[in-house]
Structure formats: structure tokens, C-alpha cells
Short mmCIF file of C-alpha atoms in Angstrom, two decimals:
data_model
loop_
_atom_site.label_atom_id
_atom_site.label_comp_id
_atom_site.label_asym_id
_atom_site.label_seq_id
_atom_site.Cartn_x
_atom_site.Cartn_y
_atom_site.Cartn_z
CA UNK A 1 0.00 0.00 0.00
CA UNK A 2 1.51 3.07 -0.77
CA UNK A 3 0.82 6.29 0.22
CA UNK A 4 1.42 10.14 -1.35
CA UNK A 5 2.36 12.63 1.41
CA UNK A 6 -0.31 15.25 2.15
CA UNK A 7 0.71 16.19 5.25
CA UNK A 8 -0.03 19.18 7.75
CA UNK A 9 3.55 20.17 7.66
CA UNK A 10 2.90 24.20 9.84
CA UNK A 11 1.10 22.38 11.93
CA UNK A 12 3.67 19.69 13.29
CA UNK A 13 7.14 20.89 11.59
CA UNK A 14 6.96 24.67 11.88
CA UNK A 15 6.36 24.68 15.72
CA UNK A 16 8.29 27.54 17.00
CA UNK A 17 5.54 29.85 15.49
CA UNK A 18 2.74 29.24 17.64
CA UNK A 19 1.59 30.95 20.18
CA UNK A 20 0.97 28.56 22.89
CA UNK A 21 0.04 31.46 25.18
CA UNK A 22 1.59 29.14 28.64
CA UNK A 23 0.01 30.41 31.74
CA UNK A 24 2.41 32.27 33.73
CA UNK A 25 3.68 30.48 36.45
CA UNK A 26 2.73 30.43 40.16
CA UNK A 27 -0.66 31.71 38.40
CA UNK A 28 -3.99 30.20 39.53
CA UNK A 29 -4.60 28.43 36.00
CA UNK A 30 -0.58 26.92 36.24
CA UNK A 31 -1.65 25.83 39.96
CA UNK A 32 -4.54 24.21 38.63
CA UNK A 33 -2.55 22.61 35.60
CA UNK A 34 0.35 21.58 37.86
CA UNK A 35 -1.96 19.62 39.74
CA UNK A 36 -4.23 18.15 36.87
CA UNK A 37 -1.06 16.73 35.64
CA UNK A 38 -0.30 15.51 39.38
CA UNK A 39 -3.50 13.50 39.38
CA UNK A 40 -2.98 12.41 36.04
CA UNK A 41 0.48 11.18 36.91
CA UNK A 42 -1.35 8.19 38.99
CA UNK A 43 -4.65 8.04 37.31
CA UNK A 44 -6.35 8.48 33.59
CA UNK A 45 -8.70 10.40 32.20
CA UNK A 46 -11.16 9.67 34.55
CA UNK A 47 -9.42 10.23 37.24
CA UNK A 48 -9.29 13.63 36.45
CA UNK A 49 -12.26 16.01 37.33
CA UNK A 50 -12.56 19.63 38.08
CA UNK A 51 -13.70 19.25 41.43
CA UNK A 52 -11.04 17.17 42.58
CA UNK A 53 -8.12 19.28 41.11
CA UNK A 54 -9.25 22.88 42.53
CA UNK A 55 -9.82 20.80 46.19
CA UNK A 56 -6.04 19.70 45.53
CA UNK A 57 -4.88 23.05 44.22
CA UNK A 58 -6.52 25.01 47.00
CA UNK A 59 -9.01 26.95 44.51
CA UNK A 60 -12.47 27.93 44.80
CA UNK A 61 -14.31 26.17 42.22
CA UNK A 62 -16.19 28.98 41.23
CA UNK A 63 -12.55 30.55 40.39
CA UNK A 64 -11.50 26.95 38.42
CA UNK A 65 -14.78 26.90 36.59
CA UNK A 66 -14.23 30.55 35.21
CA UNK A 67 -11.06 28.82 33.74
CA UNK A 68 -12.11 25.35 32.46
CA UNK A 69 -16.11 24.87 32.55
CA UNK A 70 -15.95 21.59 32.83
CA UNK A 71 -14.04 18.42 33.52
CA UNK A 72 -13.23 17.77 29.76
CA UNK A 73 -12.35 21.29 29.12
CA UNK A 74 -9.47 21.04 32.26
CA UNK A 75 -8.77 17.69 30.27
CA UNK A 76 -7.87 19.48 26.96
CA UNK A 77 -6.42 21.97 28.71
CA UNK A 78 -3.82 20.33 30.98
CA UNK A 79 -3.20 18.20 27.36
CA UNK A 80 -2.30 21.65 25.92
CA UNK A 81 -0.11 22.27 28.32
CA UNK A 82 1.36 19.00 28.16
CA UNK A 83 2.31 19.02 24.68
CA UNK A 84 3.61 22.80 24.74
CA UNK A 85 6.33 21.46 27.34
CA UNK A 86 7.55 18.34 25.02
CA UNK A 87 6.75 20.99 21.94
CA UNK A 88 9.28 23.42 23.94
CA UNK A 89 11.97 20.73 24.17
CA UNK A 90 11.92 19.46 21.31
CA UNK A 91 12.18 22.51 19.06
CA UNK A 92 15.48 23.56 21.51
CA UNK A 93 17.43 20.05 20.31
CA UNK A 94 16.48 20.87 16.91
CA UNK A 95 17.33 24.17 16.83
CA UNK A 96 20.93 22.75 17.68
CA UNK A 97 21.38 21.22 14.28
CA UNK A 98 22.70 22.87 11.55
CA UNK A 99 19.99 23.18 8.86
CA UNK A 100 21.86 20.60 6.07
CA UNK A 101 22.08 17.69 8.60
CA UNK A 102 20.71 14.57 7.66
CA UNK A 103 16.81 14.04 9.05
CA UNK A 104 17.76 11.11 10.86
CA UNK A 105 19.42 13.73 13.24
CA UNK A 106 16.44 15.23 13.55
CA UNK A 107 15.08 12.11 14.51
CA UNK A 108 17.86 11.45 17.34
CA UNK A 109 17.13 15.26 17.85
CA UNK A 110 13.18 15.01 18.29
CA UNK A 111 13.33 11.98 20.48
CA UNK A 112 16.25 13.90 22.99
CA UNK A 113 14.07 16.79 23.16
CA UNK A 114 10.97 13.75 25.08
CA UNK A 115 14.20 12.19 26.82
CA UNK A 116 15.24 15.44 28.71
CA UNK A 117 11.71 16.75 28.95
CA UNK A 118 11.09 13.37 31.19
CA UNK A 119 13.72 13.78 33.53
CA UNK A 120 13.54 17.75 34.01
CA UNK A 121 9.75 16.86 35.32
CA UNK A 122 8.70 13.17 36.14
CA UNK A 123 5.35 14.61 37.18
CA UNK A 124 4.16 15.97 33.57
CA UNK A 125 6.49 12.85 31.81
CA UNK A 126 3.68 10.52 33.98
CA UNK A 127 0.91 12.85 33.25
CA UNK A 128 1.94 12.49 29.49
CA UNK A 129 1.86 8.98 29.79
CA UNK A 130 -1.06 7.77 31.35
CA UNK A 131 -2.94 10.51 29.59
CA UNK A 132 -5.24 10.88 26.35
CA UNK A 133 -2.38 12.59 24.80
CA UNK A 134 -0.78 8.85 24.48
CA UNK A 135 -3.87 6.73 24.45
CA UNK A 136 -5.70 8.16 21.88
CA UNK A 137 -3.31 6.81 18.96
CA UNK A 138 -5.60 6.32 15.73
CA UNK A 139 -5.77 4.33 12.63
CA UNK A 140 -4.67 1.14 14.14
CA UNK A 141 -6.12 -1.77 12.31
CA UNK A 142 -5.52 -5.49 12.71
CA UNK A 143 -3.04 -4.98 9.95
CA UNK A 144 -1.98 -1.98 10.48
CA UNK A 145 -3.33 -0.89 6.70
CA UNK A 146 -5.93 1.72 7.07
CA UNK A 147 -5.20 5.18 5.45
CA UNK A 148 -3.07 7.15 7.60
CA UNK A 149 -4.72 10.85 8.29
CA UNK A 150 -1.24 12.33 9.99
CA UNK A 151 -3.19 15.50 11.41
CA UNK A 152 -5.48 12.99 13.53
CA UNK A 153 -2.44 11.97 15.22
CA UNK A 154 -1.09 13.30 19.18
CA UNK A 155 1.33 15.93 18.58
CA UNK A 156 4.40 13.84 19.24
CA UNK A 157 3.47 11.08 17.40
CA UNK A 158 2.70 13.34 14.58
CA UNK A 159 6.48 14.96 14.83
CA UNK A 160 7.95 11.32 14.54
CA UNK A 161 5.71 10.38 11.66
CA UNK A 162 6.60 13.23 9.43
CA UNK A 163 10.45 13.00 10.56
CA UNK A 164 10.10 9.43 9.27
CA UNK A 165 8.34 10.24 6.02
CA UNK A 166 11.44 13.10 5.45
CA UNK A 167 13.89 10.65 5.99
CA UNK A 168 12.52 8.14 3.93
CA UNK A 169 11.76 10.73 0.95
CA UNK A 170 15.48 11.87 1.43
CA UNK A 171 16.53 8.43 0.85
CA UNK A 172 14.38 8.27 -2.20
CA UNK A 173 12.03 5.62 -1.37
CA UNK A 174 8.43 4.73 -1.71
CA UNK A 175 6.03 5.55 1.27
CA UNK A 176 4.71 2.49 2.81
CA UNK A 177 1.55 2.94 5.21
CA UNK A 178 2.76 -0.36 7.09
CA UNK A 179 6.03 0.44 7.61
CA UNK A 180 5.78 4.09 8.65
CA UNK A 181 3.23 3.64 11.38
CA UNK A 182 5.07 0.61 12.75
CA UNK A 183 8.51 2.59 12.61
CA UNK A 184 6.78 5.55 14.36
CA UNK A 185 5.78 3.20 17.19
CA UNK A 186 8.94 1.77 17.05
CA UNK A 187 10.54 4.92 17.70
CA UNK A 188 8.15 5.98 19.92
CA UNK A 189 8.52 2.58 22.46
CA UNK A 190 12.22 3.29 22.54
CA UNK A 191 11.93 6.52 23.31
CA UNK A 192 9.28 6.25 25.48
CA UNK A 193 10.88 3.09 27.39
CA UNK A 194 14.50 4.59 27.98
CA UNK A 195 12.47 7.98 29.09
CA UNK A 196 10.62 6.07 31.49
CA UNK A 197 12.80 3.80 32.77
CA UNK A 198 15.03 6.67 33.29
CA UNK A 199 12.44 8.55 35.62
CA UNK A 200 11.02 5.94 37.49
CA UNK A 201 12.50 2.65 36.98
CA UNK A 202 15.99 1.01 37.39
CA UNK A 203 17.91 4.01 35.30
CA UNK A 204 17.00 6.37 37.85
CA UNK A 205 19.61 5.43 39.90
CA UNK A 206 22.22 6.46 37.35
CA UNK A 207 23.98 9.74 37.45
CA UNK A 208 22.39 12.58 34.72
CA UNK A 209 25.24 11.54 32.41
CA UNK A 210 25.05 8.11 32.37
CA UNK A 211 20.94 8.29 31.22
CA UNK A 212 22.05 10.39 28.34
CA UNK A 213 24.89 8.31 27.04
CA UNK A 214 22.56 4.94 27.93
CA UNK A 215 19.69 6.90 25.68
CA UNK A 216 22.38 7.73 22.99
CA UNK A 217 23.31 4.84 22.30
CA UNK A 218 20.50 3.17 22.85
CA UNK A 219 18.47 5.05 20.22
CA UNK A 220 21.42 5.43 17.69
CA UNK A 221 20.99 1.26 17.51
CA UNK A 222 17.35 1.26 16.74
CA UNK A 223 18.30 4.74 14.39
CA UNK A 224 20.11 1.82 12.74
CA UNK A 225 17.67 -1.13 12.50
CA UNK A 226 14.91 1.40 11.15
CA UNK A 227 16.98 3.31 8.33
CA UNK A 228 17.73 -0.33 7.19
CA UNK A 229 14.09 -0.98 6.99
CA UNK A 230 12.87 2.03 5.29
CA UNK A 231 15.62 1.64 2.37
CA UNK A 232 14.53 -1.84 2.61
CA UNK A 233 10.90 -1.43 2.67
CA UNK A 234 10.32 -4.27 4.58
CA UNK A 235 11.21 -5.95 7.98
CA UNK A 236 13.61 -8.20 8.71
CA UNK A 237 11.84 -10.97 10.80
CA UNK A 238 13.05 -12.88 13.25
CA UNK A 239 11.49 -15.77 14.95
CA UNK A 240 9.43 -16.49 16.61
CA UNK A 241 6.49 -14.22 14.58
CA UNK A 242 4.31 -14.31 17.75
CA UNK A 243 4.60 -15.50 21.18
CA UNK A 244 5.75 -18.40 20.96
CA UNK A 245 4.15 -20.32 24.06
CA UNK A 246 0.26 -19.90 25.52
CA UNK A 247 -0.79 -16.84 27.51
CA UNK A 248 -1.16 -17.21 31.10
CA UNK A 249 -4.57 -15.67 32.88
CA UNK A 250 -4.62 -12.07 33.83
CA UNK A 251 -4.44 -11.56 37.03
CA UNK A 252 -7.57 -9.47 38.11
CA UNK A 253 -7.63 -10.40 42.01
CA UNK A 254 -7.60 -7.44 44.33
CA UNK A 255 -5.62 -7.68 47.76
CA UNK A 256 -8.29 -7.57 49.76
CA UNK A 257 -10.51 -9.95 47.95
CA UNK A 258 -7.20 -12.65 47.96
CA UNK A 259 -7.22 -15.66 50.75
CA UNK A 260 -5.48 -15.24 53.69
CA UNK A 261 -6.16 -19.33 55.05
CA UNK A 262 -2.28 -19.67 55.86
CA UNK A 263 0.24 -17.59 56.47
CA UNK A 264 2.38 -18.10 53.44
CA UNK A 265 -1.86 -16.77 52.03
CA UNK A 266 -1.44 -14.16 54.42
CA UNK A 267 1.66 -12.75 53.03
CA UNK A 268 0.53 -12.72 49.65
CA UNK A 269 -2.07 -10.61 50.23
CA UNK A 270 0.33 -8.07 52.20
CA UNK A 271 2.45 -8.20 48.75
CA UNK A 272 -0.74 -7.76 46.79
CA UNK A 273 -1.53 -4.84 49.22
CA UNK A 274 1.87 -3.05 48.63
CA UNK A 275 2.05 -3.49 44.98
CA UNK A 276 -1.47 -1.84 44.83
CA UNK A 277 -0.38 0.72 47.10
CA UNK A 278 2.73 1.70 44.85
CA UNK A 279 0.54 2.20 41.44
CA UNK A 280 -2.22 4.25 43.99
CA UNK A 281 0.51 6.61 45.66
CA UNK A 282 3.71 5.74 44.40
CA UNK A 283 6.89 5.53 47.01
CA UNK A 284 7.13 8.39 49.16
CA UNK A 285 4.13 7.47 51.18
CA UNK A 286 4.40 3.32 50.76
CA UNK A 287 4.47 1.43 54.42
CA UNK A 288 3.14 -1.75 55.78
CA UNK A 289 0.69 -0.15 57.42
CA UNK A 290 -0.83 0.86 53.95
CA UNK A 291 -0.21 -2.19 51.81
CA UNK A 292 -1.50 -4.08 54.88
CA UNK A 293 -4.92 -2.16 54.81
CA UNK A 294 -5.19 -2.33 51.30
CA UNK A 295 -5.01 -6.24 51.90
CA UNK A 296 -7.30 -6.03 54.74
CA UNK A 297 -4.87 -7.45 57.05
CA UNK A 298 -5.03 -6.11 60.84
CA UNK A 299 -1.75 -4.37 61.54
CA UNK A 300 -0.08 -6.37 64.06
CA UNK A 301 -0.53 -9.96 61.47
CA UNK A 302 1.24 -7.87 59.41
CA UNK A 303 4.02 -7.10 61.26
CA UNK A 304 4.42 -10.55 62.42
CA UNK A 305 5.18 -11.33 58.97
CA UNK A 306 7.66 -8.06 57.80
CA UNK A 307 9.89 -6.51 59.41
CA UNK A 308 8.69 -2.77 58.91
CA UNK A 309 8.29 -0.78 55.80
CA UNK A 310 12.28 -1.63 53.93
CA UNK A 311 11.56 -5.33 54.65
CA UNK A 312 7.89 -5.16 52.87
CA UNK A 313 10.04 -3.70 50.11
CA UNK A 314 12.48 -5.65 49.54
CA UNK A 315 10.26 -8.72 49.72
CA UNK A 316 8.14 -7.27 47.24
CA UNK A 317 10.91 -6.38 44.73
CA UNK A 318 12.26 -10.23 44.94
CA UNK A 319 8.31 -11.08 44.85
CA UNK A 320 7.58 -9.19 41.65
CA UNK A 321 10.73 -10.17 40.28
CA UNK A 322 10.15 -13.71 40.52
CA UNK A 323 6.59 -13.51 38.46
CA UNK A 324 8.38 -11.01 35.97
CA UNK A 325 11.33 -13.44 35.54
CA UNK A 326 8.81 -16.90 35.61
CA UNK A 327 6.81 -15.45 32.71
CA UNK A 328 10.27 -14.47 30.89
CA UNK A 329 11.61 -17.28 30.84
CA UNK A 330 8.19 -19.69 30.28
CA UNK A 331 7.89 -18.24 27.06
CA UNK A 332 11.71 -18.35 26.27
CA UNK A 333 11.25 -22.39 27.12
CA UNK A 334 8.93 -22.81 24.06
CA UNK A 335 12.10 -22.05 21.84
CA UNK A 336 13.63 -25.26 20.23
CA UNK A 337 16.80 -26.29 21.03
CA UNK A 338 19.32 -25.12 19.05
CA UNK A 339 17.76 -22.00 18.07
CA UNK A 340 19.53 -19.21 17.48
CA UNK A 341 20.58 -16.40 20.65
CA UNK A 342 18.51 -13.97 18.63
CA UNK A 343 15.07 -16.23 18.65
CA UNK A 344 15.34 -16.67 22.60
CA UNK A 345 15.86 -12.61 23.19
CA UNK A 346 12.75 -12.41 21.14
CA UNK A 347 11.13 -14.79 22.76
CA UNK A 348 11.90 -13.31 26.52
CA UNK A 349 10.56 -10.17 25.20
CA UNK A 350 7.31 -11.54 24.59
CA UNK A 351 7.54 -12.92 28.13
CA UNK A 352 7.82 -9.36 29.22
CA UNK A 353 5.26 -8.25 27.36
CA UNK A 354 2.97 -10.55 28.74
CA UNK A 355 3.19 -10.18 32.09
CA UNK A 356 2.63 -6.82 31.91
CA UNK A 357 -0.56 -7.22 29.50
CA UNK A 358 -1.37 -9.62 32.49
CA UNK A 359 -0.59 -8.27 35.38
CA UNK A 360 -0.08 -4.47 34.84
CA UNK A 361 0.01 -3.54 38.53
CA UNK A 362 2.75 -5.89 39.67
CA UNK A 363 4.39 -4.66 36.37
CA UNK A 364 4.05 -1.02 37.09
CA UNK A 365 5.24 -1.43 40.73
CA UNK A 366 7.83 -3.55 39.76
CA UNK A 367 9.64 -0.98 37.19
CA UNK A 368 9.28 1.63 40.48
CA UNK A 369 10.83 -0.12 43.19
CA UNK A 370 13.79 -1.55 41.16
CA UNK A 371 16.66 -0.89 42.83
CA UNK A 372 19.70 -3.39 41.78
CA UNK A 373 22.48 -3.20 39.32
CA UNK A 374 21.70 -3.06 35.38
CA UNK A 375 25.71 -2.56 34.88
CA UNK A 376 27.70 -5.43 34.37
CA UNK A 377 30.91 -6.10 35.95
CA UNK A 378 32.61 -7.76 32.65
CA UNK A 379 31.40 -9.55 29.37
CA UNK A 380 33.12 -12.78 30.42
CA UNK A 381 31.45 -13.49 33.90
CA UNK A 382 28.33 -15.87 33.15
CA UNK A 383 26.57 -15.20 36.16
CA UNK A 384 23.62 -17.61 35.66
CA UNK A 385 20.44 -17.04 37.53
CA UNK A 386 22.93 -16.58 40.94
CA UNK A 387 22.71 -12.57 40.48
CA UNK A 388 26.27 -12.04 40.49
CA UNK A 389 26.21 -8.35 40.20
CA UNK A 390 23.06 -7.35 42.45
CA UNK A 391 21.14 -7.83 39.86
CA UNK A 392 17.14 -8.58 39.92
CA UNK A 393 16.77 -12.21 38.36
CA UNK A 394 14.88 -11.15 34.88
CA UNK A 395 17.63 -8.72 34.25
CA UNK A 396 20.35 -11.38 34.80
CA UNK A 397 18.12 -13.73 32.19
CA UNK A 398 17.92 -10.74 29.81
CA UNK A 399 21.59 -9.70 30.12
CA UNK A 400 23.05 -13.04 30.09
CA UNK A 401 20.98 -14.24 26.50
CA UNK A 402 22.01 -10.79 24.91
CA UNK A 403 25.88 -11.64 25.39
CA UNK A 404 25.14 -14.92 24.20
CA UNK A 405 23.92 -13.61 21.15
CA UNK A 406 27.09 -11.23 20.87
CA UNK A 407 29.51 -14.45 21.46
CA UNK A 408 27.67 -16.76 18.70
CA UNK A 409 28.14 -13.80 16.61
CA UNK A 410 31.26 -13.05 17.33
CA UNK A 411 30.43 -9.92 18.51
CA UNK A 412 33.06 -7.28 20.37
CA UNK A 413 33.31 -8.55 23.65
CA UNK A 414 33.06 -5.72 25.71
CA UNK A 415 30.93 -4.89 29.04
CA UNK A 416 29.94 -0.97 27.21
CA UNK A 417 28.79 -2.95 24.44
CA UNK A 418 26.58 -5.72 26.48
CA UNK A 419 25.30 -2.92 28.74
CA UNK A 420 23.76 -0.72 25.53
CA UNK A 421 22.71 -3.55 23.56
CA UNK A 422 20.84 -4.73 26.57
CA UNK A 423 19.41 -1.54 26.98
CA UNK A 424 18.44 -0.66 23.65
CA UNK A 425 16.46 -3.92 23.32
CA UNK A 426 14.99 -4.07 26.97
CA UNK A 427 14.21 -0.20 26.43
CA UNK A 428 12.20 -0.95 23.50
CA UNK A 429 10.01 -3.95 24.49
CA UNK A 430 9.44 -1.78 27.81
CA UNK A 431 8.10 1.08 25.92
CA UNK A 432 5.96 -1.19 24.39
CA UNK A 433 4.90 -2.84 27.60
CA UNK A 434 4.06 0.93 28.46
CA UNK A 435 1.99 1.15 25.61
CA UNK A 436 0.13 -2.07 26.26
CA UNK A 437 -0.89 -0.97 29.56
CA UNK A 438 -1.22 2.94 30.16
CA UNK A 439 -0.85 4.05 27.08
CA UNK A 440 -1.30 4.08 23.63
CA UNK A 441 -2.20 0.34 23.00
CA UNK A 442 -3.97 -0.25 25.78
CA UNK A 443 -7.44 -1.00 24.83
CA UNK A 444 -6.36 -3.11 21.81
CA UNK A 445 -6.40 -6.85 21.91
CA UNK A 446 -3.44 -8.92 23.54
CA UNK A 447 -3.56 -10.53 19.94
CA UNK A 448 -2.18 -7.43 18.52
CA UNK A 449 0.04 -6.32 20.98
CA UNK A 450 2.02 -9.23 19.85
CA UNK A 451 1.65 -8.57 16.62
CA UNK A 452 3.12 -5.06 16.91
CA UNK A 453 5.32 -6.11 19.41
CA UNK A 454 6.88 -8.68 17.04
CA UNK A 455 7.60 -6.41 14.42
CA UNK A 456 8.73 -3.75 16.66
CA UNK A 457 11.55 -6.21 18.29
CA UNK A 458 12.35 -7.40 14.53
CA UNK A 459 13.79 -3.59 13.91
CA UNK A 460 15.54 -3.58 17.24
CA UNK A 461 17.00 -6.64 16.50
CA UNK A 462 18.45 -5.09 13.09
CA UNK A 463 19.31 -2.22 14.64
CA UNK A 464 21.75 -4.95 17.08
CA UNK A 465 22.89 -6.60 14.12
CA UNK A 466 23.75 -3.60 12.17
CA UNK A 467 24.92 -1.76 15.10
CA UNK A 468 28.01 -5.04 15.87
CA UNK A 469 27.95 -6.30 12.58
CA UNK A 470 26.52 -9.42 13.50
CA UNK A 471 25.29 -12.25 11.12
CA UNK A 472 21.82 -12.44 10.93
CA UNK A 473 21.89 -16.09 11.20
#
């Protein structure tokens, strides 16, 4: 299917002209933004009412209703502001670049721009997220065919799409409607999963300088993957096409609703109760007390059981861990022996994928209470599941398949090399975990969150290739 461009090009490429008229700060319409995007943050769309944010931002309603008349006004307004702030960013990376460099750059540019917006302000970054602004992604078909209309398209998304199209008319290729919409959500999880992960999972405990240089290389290996499909027009596939082993149940038990016969049951439900209480109020208030109540345990059971608020912690970090890493590596089982490194990464990334399609809660608190190593030591040092390095148990399954892959293909043996790879491939099947669950994708079947997922992880997987000069096979 091919497609001639028609595209909006003032409205998403000439940016720096509009007027985007920001309330001034410290203002009462910023106050009552500020805290839109605060409930957002830890909710959705209907989380979000007018009533709720003027109680939160200390603001007569009367004074909030002469602002936004109504709930889905404040929602298209905090939206607005949103997208000015990741508008704002972006255009400042791009303005960097001289104005012959190749688009690609402006690609790497655009995506830097989301990156740094993210960790200046986790609180908008998680507004952005769980938001309409991500989850209202259009023209997504079982095949992924359906006439693209770029100017229906969220703001950012837009930006990537018409980066894409420049690049590939640069290049001097056809437009293909398949290929373009899966490379903009291709660039879009990688961005999107390095950004996060960056801001409130496991890369937050890096220094500033260490999340840019992961992100740079990171991206500049899926850059790689995607400008070899484009000139391709088509994607290199990699088994297996789908996941590759049945999906388990979803998990749709609340803490309090759980059995608590035993006290192994008992536990359980206290885990339960602190996961929940992470995705409610994220860290800074979490305690036993809380996940406890949540789980409808009395108090004093519970602290028979944990040893205060670290020890609930902990225990739920190894807990979580365990179910992340159990439906990791259930799905990599289904590979035949013999199969090539590649086939098993793939095949762990579906695993990821579908425990958070099935469990989004334990996945969400999961990625925030991370706290081990995601730096290897050296290339050489196998590790196994024993954790070697501090490191959580699906990590050390991830890590230690990716340098297998290197060593079968006689990749450069070098810990800077396993750490990026790693990261540009777990980055990517994260930000489409994201999508899956808060965002973009996540009232589509889990049928075709494979399906995008699979070809998604096919151009990350060229971009590894291309990026070592692997073989292929």
C-alpha cells in the first residue's frame, strides 16, 4: 500500500511559530494545571475532574470553573499544556542542528528533546503517559493498513511520523503505510521506554550523564535497525512471529478480595496490598501499614510477617521479580533447542510483554521499586540465575541471553557494548509494555500487541545486528 504525502507540515514541523500562550507560572490556572497533571500522573482520564483538582490546588471552584467549565475542558487543557512542554523541548534540540544535517538527526534530535523533557519533570512525563495525549493513537487496524490521516495523530506522534516520512523521501524511497506507522511506534517505544525507565524505573539510579549516554546509544541502535528498513521497505523478521508459548490468565484479584487461610496466604495478600499501594501513591508514602490495609490485614498480622516498611520492600521487589522473571523465561522455554541467541531474546521479550498485559500492577510497581544493578561487571562473567552483580533475576536472564547472542556472533566482547545492547532492546520492548498498559495500546487486543510487538523487536534486532555487525543467522 503506498501512500502520497499530504501532510499538515505548519502544523507539526513549523512549531516555533505558535503561540501557545503558557500560563504564567505560580498563576492560579498553572496551579490548577500543575496539579491536573499531578493526578494524572497516577490516574487516567477519569481520574481527572474539576472538582477534585481545585480541592487539591486550594481553589475555589467557582474561580477553576471561570477557567475550564468543565471536567473535559481542564482535560484538553492540561493536554495543551502538556504538549507545549515536550513541543518546547523538542524545538530547543532541533534548533541545535545545523539546517543541512541529515533528518535522521532530527530524529535522534526530536526523540532527545521527550528524553530530557522526562527527567527535568517526572510529574508531567507521567501525566503524558497515562494521559489521552498517548492513548488516543488512531488508525490502528488489525493490519496496520488503514489510510493514515497524519493531522489525527497526538502531537508527538505526529512529529515522529513526518520525521520518518522526510527521511525516507530523502533516501528516495516509496512511502509504505505499514512500515511508517510501525517505525513511528517503534521509535516511539524506545523513546518512550529509555524515558521512562530513566524517571522511574531502574535508570533512575544512574547519574544525569550516564541516562544520556545509555539513551544515545540506545536510540542510535534502533536509528540503525529502522533506516535499514525504510531503504529496505520491509522488515527483517526474526522468529518467533508471535509468542511463541500460551498466555497465562490475567491476574484481576484485588488484595483484599485474595485468601489469607495460611500464612504463606497471608503474606501474599500483604504483597498484593503493597504493589497496589505503589501504582495508587507511588513511594514516598508506601508502608506496611498501607499495603496491609489495602489487603485487609489487621496491623499487628502484618508485622508478624515483615519486618517494617524496607523489609515489605524488599520482599516485594524479589516477589515481583520472581513472576516477571517466571513469565520471561516460560515463554523463552517454548524455543527449540538449538535455536539461534537472537530467537530466545525475542522470545523473553514476549515474556515481558505478557506479564505486563497480564498483570499491569505488579508490572508497574515492579519498574518503580527496582533498585539493583543493570551494569555489568565484565562480558566474560556468566553469572547464571545466581545474580552475580546485584542484579534482579529477569535482568540477569535478559543480560546473560544478549551476550550470548554477541559471542555466537562473534560480537566485540566488551561490558559498554553488552550494557547498551541490553538496553536498547529491553528499552524498547518496555516502551511497548508501556503502551500495552497505560498508554497508547492499551485498549487493543493482547492478539495485537504481539503482533506489533513482534515487528517492533524485529527492527531492534536489526538495529543490534547492524549496530556489531553481527550475522543475521
Amino acid at each position: 500500500m503506498r501512500w502520497e504525502i499530504t501532510l499538515s507540515a505548519a502544523r507539526l514541523m513549523d512549531v516555533t511559530a505558535q503561540d501557545t500562550s503558557a500560563p504564567a507560572a505560580g498563576s492560579v490556572e498553572h496551579r490548577l494545571l500543575e496539579t491536573a497533571a499531578q493526578i494524572l500522573g497516577r490516574g487516567d482520564k477519569e481520574a481527572l475532574t474539576l472538582e477534585r483538582a481545585a480541592d487539591q490546588a486550594d481553589i475555589p471552584l467557582d474561580e477553576a470553573r471561570a477557567l475550564y467549565a468543565d471536567d473535559p475542558a481542564l482535560f484538553a487543557g492540561v493536554t495543551e499544556f502538556l504538549n507545549d512542554r515536550l513541543r518546547d523541548y523538542a524545538d530547543r534540540e532541533l534548533a541545535k542542528l545545523p539546517e543541512d544535517v541529515p533528518i535522521i538527526k532530527r530524529v535522534l534530535a526530536n526523540a532527545t528533546g521527550y528524553f530530557n523533557a522526562a527527567l527535568d519533570n517526572p510529574t508531567y512525563f507521567a501525566a503524558y503517559s497515562h494521559s489521552q495525549v498517548t492513548e488516543d493513537f488512531p488508525n490502528i487496524e488489525d493490519e496496520i493498513k488503514r489510510p493514515l490521516n497524519p493531522d489525527t495523530f497526538p502531537e508527538v506522534s505526529a512529529r515522529v511520523l513526518n520525521l520518518l516520512v522526510e527521511a525516507i523521501n530523502e533516501l528516495g524511497h516509496p512511502i509504505q503505510e505499514d512500515l511508517l506507522i510501525t517505525g513511528t511506534l517503534a521509535l516511539l517505544s524506545e523513546a518512550h521506554g529509555l524515558a521512562h525507565l530513566a524517571t522511574f524505573g531502574i535508570m533512575r539510579h544512574l547519574s544525569p550523564t550516564a541516562k544520556r549516554q545509555t539513551f544515545q546509544a540506545a536510540m542510535n541502535s534502533m536509528l540503525s535497525g529502522m533506516c535499514n528498513t525504510m531503504g529496505e521497505g520491509n522488515i527483517l523478521r526474526f522468529d518467533p512471529d508471535t509468542i511463541p508459548g500460551p498466555v497465562s490468565e490475567k491476574w484481576t484479584t484485588l488484595a483484599k478480595d485474595m485468601p489469607r487461610g495460611t500464612k504463606d496466604e497471608i503474606r501474599e495478600a500483604i504483597l498484593r496490598g503493597g504493589a497496589e499501594e505503589v501504582v495508587a501513591d507511588g513511594l514516598a508514602n508506601f508502608s506496611l501499614a498501607n499495603a496491609a490495609e489495602r489487603a485487609g490485614i489487621p496491623l499487628n498480622t502484618a508485622t508478624q510477617l515483615f519486618d517494617g516498611d524496607q523489609s515489605l520492600l524488599r520482599e516485594l521487589e524479589i516477589y515481583l521479580d520472581e513472576a516477571n522473571t517466571q513469565a520471561i523465561m516460560r515463554q523463552a522455554s517454548f524455543v527449540p533447542d538449538g535455536s539461534p541467541s537472537l530467537t530466545f531474546i525475542k522470545a523473553a521479550g514476549f515474556g515481558y510483554i505478557e506479564y505486563a498485559l497480564n498483570d499491569p500492577v505488579g508490572f508497574v510497581a515492579l519498574i518503580e521499586i527496582s533498585s539493583r544493578s543493570i551494569v555489568p561487571v565484565s562480558f566474560d562473567d556468566e553469572g547464571g540465575m545466581a545474580q552475580p552483580f546485584d542484579m534482579g533475576k529477569a535482568f540477569t536472564f535478559l543480560m546473560n541471553i544478549v551476550r550470548d547472542a554477541i559471542s555466537e556472533s562473534e560480537g566485540p566482547r566488551s561490558t559498554w557494548v553488552l550494557y547498551t545492547q541490553m538496553m536498547a532492546l529491553w528499552a524498547a520492548v518496555h516502551g511497548i509494555a508501556q503502551l500495552v498498559t497505560v498508554g497508547a495500546l492499551r485498549y487493543r487486543t493482547p492478539e495485537f500487541c504481539f503482533q506489533v510487538s513482534s515487528r517492533i523487536m524485529d527492527i531492534g534486532l536489526r538495529g543490534m545486528i547492524n549496530a556489531l555487525e553481527l550475522r543475521s543467522n
